[in-house]
Amino acid sequence: MRSQIQQRLDAVRDRIRSAEAAAGRPRDSVRLIAVSKTQPAEAIAAAYYCGQREFGENYVQEALAKQEKLAHFDIGWHFIGPIQSNKTKLIAAHFSWVHSVDRIKIAERLSDQRPIQLPPLNVCIQVNVSGEATKSGVAFEELDELAKAIAALPRLRFRGLMAIPAPTNEIDLQRASFRSLRQAAERLSDLGLDTLSMGMSDDLEAAITEGSTMVRVGTALFGPRPRRDVAAFGAEGASER
Ligand SMILES: *Cc1c(COP(=O)(O)O)cnc(C)c1O
């Protein structure tokens, strides 16, 4: 009998493969990042035993607690949440990717604080593709300047762009948002980008059609998230929102 996590992982991998094939893209051209925010370390371990190796987390203290429990696992950790400047030092030391950089000040701190014994930190710039006033992410108009500045930082490796479009069930609207991110990345091709971090549980097909290279999937793998205030990690992260 296969476990529930194995079934969900198989289902998500099937969705990714079908979308790759439908778009005429090579198999395994899209990396799956399992988003484990608010899920316990046991859920990560279960996915790991099913072959999943890359995990995304949104809250620093919560992530560090799980990393400590899973220290003997060979996991690639991706930070995908909003970044407060007083958390950059921990992020620089404990993650190999950061998807959510949207200010030069944060990028400079991550570069300065990346431990010298580690390779450069892989970063993506988060872009506010839907233009929502409350959303994280840099506006398209400010992207080029930020991208050039980040590409020049010595301890960062600027890999690409990330977005979380406003949710919609309309596949054409989903595709339009993802296409705008891809086109922005194409305009920055001089900087050698190779990553488009786009697509989540409900819109990964549209993202893959438009060129996603990393999908960040939580609910479809782990089921509904426990509410944070009742999750085991307590109140420490409330201020990280
Ligand atoms: C929570 C989260 C996801 C995963 O969303 P699901 O809809 O659960 O797949 C992906 N990216 C970011 C930045 C997130 O915060």
mmCIF file of N, CA and C in Angstrom, residues 80-161:
data_model
loop_
_atom_site.group_PDB
_atom_site.id
_atom_site.type_symbol
_atom_site.label_atom_id
_atom_site.label_comp_id
_atom_site.label_asym_id
_atom_site.label_seq_id
_atom_site.Cartn_x
_atom_site.Cartn_y
_atom_site.Cartn_z
ATOM 1 N N ILE A 80 11.217 31.120 0.480
ATOM 2 C CA ILE A 80 10.272 31.678 -0.498
ATOM 3 C C ILE A 80 9.333 32.730 0.092
ATOM 4 N N GLY A 81 9.540 33.100 1.360
ATOM 5 C CA GLY A 81 8.618 34.041 2.013
ATOM 6 C C GLY A 81 9.142 35.460 2.032
ATOM 7 N N PRO A 82 8.313 36.398 2.490
ATOM 8 C CA PRO A 82 8.766 37.784 2.645
ATOM 9 C C PRO A 82 9.980 37.848 3.572
ATOM 10 N N ILE A 83 10.913 38.772 3.287
ATOM 11 C CA ILE A 83 12.178 38.826 4.024
ATOM 12 C C ILE A 83 12.278 40.109 4.828
ATOM 13 N N GLN A 84 12.419 39.964 6.134
ATOM 14 C CA GLN A 84 12.700 41.115 6.994
ATOM 15 C C GLN A 84 14.207 41.258 7.124
ATOM 16 N N SER A 85 14.685 42.523 7.220
ATOM 17 C CA SER A 85 16.141 42.685 7.209
ATOM 18 C C SER A 85 16.800 42.057 8.430
ATOM 19 N N ASN A 86 16.095 41.940 9.543
ATOM 20 C CA ASN A 86 16.738 41.310 10.704
ATOM 21 C C ASN A 86 16.807 39.785 10.594
ATOM 22 N N LYS A 87 16.318 39.231 9.477
ATOM 23 C CA LYS A 87 16.397 37.778 9.276
ATOM 24 C C LYS A 87 17.394 37.376 8.183
ATOM 25 N N THR A 88 18.031 38.357 7.548
ATOM 26 C CA THR A 88 18.865 38.016 6.394
ATOM 27 C C THR A 88 20.066 37.154 6.777
ATOM 28 N N LYS A 89 20.613 37.386 7.967
ATOM 29 C CA LYS A 89 21.810 36.639 8.350
ATOM 30 C C LYS A 89 21.511 35.139 8.453
ATOM 31 N N LEU A 90 20.377 34.812 9.063
ATOM 32 C CA LEU A 90 19.990 33.402 9.188
ATOM 33 C C LEU A 90 19.662 32.813 7.816
ATOM 34 N N ILE A 91 18.988 33.591 6.988
ATOM 35 C CA ILE A 91 18.640 33.086 5.659
ATOM 36 C C ILE A 91 19.918 32.824 4.860
ATOM 37 N N ALA A 92 20.860 33.757 4.924
ATOM 38 C CA ALA A 92 22.106 33.608 4.156
ATOM 39 C C ALA A 92 22.888 32.366 4.578
ATOM 40 N N ALA A 93 22.751 31.995 5.848
ATOM 41 C CA ALA A 93 23.545 30.870 6.363
ATOM 42 C C ALA A 93 22.854 29.516 6.211
ATOM 43 N N HIS A 94 21.531 29.507 6.075
ATOM 44 C CA HIS A 94 20.797 28.243 6.197
ATOM 45 C C HIS A 94 19.992 27.826 4.975
ATOM 46 N N PHE A 95 20.117 28.570 3.877
ATOM 47 C CA PHE A 95 19.378 28.210 2.660
ATOM 48 C C PHE A 95 20.331 28.204 1.471
ATOM 49 N N SER A 96 19.980 27.421 0.439
ATOM 50 C CA SER A 96 20.805 27.488 -0.775
ATOM 51 C C SER A 96 20.135 28.329 -1.863
ATOM 52 N N TRP A 97 18.836 28.566 -1.726
ATOM 53 C CA TRP A 97 18.109 29.429 -2.656
ATOM 54 C C TRP A 97 17.229 30.402 -1.894
ATOM 55 N N VAL A 98 17.091 31.616 -2.438
ATOM 56 C CA VAL A 98 16.097 32.577 -1.949
ATOM 57 C C VAL A 98 15.321 33.085 -3.161
ATOM 58 N N HIS A 99 13.993 32.888 -3.155
ATOM 59 C CA HIS A 99 13.172 33.227 -4.325
ATOM 60 C C HIS A 99 12.534 34.605 -4.217
ATOM 61 N N SER A 100 12.598 35.232 -3.056
ATOM 62 C CA SER A 100 11.696 36.345 -2.745
ATOM 63 C C SER A 100 12.425 37.654 -2.479
ATOM 64 N N VAL A 101 13.533 37.891 -3.171
ATOM 65 C CA VAL A 101 14.252 39.155 -3.005
ATOM 66 C C VAL A 101 13.535 40.234 -3.817
ATOM 67 N N ASP A 102 13.187 41.352 -3.178
ATOM 68 C CA ASP A 102 12.534 42.416 -3.949
ATOM 69 C C ASP A 102 13.060 43.810 -3.623
ATOM 70 N N ARG A 103 14.175 43.880 -2.866
ATOM 71 C CA ARG A 103 14.773 45.180 -2.520
ATOM 72 C C ARG A 103 16.290 45.045 -2.535
ATOM 73 N N ILE A 104 16.989 46.093 -2.965
ATOM 74 C CA ILE A 104 18.448 46.012 -3.033
ATOM 75 C C ILE A 104 19.057 45.877 -1.637
ATOM 76 N N LYS A 105 18.450 46.542 -0.663
ATOM 77 C CA LYS A 105 19.003 46.486 0.691
ATOM 78 C C LYS A 105 19.053 45.031 1.198
ATOM 79 N N ILE A 106 17.992 44.282 0.931
ATOM 80 C CA ILE A 106 17.954 42.877 1.354
ATOM 81 C C ILE A 106 19.010 42.070 0.598
ATOM 82 N N ALA A 107 19.143 42.333 -0.692
ATOM 83 C CA ALA A 107 20.135 41.603 -1.497
ATOM 84 C C ALA A 107 21.547 41.887 -0.995
ATOM 85 N N GLU A 108 21.838 43.136 -0.682
ATOM 86 C CA GLU A 108 23.178 43.495 -0.191
ATOM 87 C C GLU A 108 23.476 42.801 1.129
ATOM 88 N N ARG A 109 22.484 42.767 1.988
ATOM 89 C CA ARG A 109 22.704 42.084 3.275
ATOM 90 C C ARG A 109 22.939 40.591 3.069
ATOM 91 N N LEU A 110 22.153 39.965 2.193
ATOM 92 C CA LEU A 110 22.342 38.531 1.937
ATOM 93 C C LEU A 110 23.741 38.263 1.378
ATOM 94 N N SER A 111 24.196 39.128 0.489
ATOM 95 C CA SER A 111 25.536 38.956 -0.099
ATOM 96 C C SER A 111 26.614 39.132 0.977
ATOM 97 N N ASP A 112 26.492 40.201 1.764
ATOM 98 C CA ASP A 112 27.481 40.462 2.817
ATOM 99 C C ASP A 112 27.528 39.332 3.842
ATOM 100 N N GLN A 113 26.364 38.729 4.105
ATOM 101 C CA GLN A 113 26.264 37.790 5.216
ATOM 102 C C GLN A 113 26.377 36.321 4.785
ATOM 103 N N ARG A 114 26.517 36.078 3.491
ATOM 104 C CA ARG A 114 26.661 34.689 3.043
ATOM 105 C C ARG A 114 27.990 34.138 3.561
ATOM 106 N N PRO A 115 27.956 33.064 4.348
ATOM 107 C CA PRO A 115 29.211 32.557 4.921
ATOM 108 C C PRO A 115 30.218 32.182 3.831
ATOM 109 N N ILE A 116 31.467 32.491 4.084
ATOM 110 C CA ILE A 116 32.506 32.389 3.063
ATOM 111 C C ILE A 116 32.745 30.936 2.650
ATOM 112 N N GLN A 117 32.465 29.990 3.554
ATOM 113 C CA GLN A 117 32.709 28.571 3.226
ATOM 114 C C GLN A 117 31.605 27.978 2.358
ATOM 115 N N LEU A 118 30.520 28.731 2.138
ATOM 116 C CA LEU A 118 29.428 28.243 1.304
ATOM 117 C C LEU A 118 29.525 28.845 -0.096
ATOM 118 N N PRO A 119 29.001 28.131 -1.110
ATOM 119 C CA PRO A 119 28.978 28.726 -2.456
ATOM 120 C C PRO A 119 28.041 29.925 -2.470
ATOM 121 N N PRO A 120 28.134 30.773 -3.520
ATOM 122 C CA PRO A 120 27.235 31.929 -3.586
ATOM 123 C C PRO A 120 25.775 31.491 -3.456
ATOM 124 N N LEU A 121 24.986 32.353 -2.841
ATOM 125 C CA LEU A 121 23.564 32.076 -2.608
ATOM 126 C C LEU A 121 22.789 32.298 -3.912
ATOM 127 N N ASN A 122 22.004 31.297 -4.309
ATOM 128 C CA ASN A 122 21.172 31.423 -5.508
ATOM 129 C C ASN A 122 19.971 32.297 -5.192
ATOM 130 N N VAL A 123 19.742 33.335 -5.985
ATOM 131 C CA VAL A 123 18.589 34.192 -5.709
ATOM 132 C C VAL A 123 17.752 34.441 -6.955
ATOM 133 N N CYS A 124 16.450 34.583 -6.700
ATOM 134 C CA CYS A 124 15.507 35.080 -7.701
ATOM 135 C C CYS A 124 14.911 36.382 -7.186
ATOM 136 N N ILE A 125 14.559 37.245 -8.103
ATOM 137 C CA ILE A 125 13.823 38.457 -7.751
ATOM 138 C C ILE A 125 12.335 38.154 -7.861
ATOM 139 N N GLN A 126 11.596 38.507 -6.807
ATOM 140 C CA GLN A 126 10.141 38.355 -6.854
ATOM 141 C C GLN A 126 9.537 39.592 -7.518
ATOM 142 N N VAL A 127 8.692 39.344 -8.523
ATOM 143 C CA VAL A 127 8.068 40.431 -9.277
ATOM 144 C C VAL A 127 6.569 40.437 -8.978
ATOM 145 N N ASN A 128 6.028 41.614 -8.757
ATOM 146 C CA ASN A 128 4.594 41.775 -8.489
ATOM 147 C C ASN A 128 3.865 41.834 -9.830
ATOM 148 N N VAL A 129 3.602 40.673 -10.433
ATOM 149 C CA VAL A 129 3.081 40.644 -11.812
ATOM 150 C C VAL A 129 1.651 41.144 -11.917
ATOM 151 N N SER A 130 0.897 41.021 -10.842
ATOM 152 C CA SER A 130 -0.510 41.434 -10.918
ATOM 153 C C SER A 130 -0.713 42.877 -10.469
ATOM 154 N N GLY A 131 0.371 43.539 -10.039
ATOM 155 C CA GLY A 131 0.256 44.937 -9.639
ATOM 156 C C GLY A 131 -0.612 45.176 -8.414
ATOM 157 N N GLU A 132 -0.707 44.155 -7.552
ATOM 158 C CA GLU A 132 -1.520 44.328 -6.342
ATOM 159 C C GLU A 132 -0.754 45.172 -5.332
ATOM 160 N N ALA A 133 -1.417 46.183 -4.793
ATOM 161 C CA ALA A 133 -0.743 47.135 -3.909
ATOM 162 C C ALA A 133 -0.178 46.459 -2.662
ATOM 163 N N THR A 134 -0.837 45.428 -2.180
ATOM 164 C CA THR A 134 -0.421 44.829 -0.909
ATOM 165 C C THR A 134 0.600 43.717 -1.094
ATOM 166 N N LYS A 135 0.858 43.320 -2.333
ATOM 167 C CA LYS A 135 1.706 42.152 -2.565
ATOM 168 C C LYS A 135 3.191 42.488 -2.480
ATOM 169 N N SER A 136 3.974 41.489 -2.072
ATOM 170 C CA SER A 136 5.420 41.620 -2.167
ATOM 171 C C SER A 136 5.825 41.585 -3.631
ATOM 172 N N GLY A 137 7.047 41.983 -3.877
ATOM 173 C CA GLY A 137 7.559 41.897 -5.238
ATOM 174 C C GLY A 137 7.807 43.276 -5.809
ATOM 175 N N VAL A 138 8.821 43.344 -6.663
ATOM 176 C CA VAL A 138 9.177 44.614 -7.294
ATOM 177 C C VAL A 138 8.259 44.826 -8.508
ATOM 178 N N ALA A 139 7.951 46.082 -8.804
ATOM 179 C CA ALA A 139 7.147 46.394 -9.991
ATOM 180 C C ALA A 139 7.993 46.179 -11.243
ATOM 181 N N PHE A 140 7.347 45.840 -12.351
ATOM 182 C CA PHE A 140 8.077 45.642 -13.609
ATOM 183 C C PHE A 140 8.974 46.842 -13.936
ATOM 184 N N GLU A 141 8.463 48.048 -13.660
ATOM 185 C CA GLU A 141 9.220 49.263 -14.032
ATOM 186 C C GLU A 141 10.537 49.371 -13.272
ATOM 187 N N GLU A 142 10.607 48.738 -12.097
ATOM 188 C CA GLU A 142 11.831 48.856 -11.283
ATOM 189 C C GLU A 142 12.710 47.611 -11.371
ATOM 190 N N LEU A 143 12.260 46.653 -12.180
ATOM 191 C CA LEU A 143 12.955 45.366 -12.198
ATOM 192 C C LEU A 143 14.364 45.458 -12.787
ATOM 193 N N ASP A 144 14.515 46.160 -13.905
ATOM 194 C CA ASP A 144 15.811 46.143 -14.588
ATOM 195 C C ASP A 144 16.925 46.691 -13.704
ATOM 196 N N GLU A 145 16.636 47.798 -13.039
ATOM 197 C CA GLU A 145 17.646 48.420 -12.195
ATOM 198 C C GLU A 145 18.029 47.484 -11.041
ATOM 199 N N LEU A 146 17.015 46.884 -10.411
ATOM 200 C CA LEU A 146 17.283 45.966 -9.299
ATOM 201 C C LEU A 146 18.080 44.753 -9.789
ATOM 202 N N ALA A 147 17.704 44.220 -10.945
ATOM 203 C CA ALA A 147 18.371 43.031 -11.476
ATOM 204 C C ALA A 147 19.849 43.310 -11.723
ATOM 205 N N LYS A 148 20.152 44.464 -12.323
ATOM 206 C CA LYS A 148 21.566 44.779 -12.607
ATOM 207 C C LYS A 148 22.359 44.933 -11.323
ATOM 208 N N ALA A 149 21.743 45.550 -10.335
ATOM 209 C CA ALA A 149 22.443 45.744 -9.060
ATOM 210 C C ALA A 149 22.687 44.398 -8.370
ATOM 211 N N ILE A 150 21.706 43.525 -8.407
ATOM 212 C CA ILE A 150 21.861 42.220 -7.745
ATOM 213 C C ILE A 150 22.892 41.362 -8.462
ATOM 214 N N ALA A 151 22.881 41.428 -9.791
ATOM 215 C CA ALA A 151 23.829 40.610 -10.563
ATOM 216 C C ALA A 151 25.272 40.981 -10.233
ATOM 217 N N ALA A 152 25.493 42.188 -9.739
ATOM 218 C CA ALA A 152 26.847 42.641 -9.434
ATOM 219 C C ALA A 152 27.307 42.267 -8.027
ATOM 220 N N LEU A 153 26.441 41.712 -7.223
ATOM 221 C CA LEU A 153 26.828 41.402 -5.832
ATOM 222 C C LEU A 153 27.665 40.118 -5.792
ATOM 223 N N PRO A 154 28.794 40.142 -5.075
ATOM 224 C CA PRO A 154 29.774 39.061 -5.195
ATOM 225 C C PRO A 154 29.330 37.711 -4.628
ATOM 226 N N ARG A 155 28.523 37.718 -3.580
ATOM 227 C CA ARG A 155 28.220 36.459 -2.916
ATOM 228 C C ARG A 155 26.814 35.950 -3.237
ATOM 229 N N LEU A 156 26.207 36.553 -4.273
ATOM 230 C CA LEU A 156 24.932 36.065 -4.777
ATOM 231 C C LEU A 156 25.118 35.557 -6.186
ATOM 232 N N ARG A 157 24.320 34.554 -6.548
ATOM 233 C CA ARG A 157 24.252 34.124 -7.942
ATOM 234 C C ARG A 157 22.820 34.394 -8.399
ATOM 235 N N PHE A 158 22.681 35.388 -9.256
ATOM 236 C CA PHE A 158 21.350 35.808 -9.693
ATOM 237 C C PHE A 158 20.818 34.814 -10.723
ATOM 238 N N ARG A 159 19.772 34.076 -10.369
ATOM 239 C CA ARG A 159 19.309 32.967 -11.209
ATOM 240 C C ARG A 159 18.060 33.271 -12.022
ATOM 241 N N GLY A 160 17.163 34.142 -11.516
ATOM 242 C CA GLY A 160 15.952 34.358 -12.302
ATOM 243 C C GLY A 160 14.879 35.113 -11.560
ATOM 244 N N LEU A 161 13.640 34.897 -11.983
ATOM 245 C CA LEU A 161 12.494 35.654 -11.473
ATOM 246 C C LEU A 161 11.464 34.712 -10.861
#
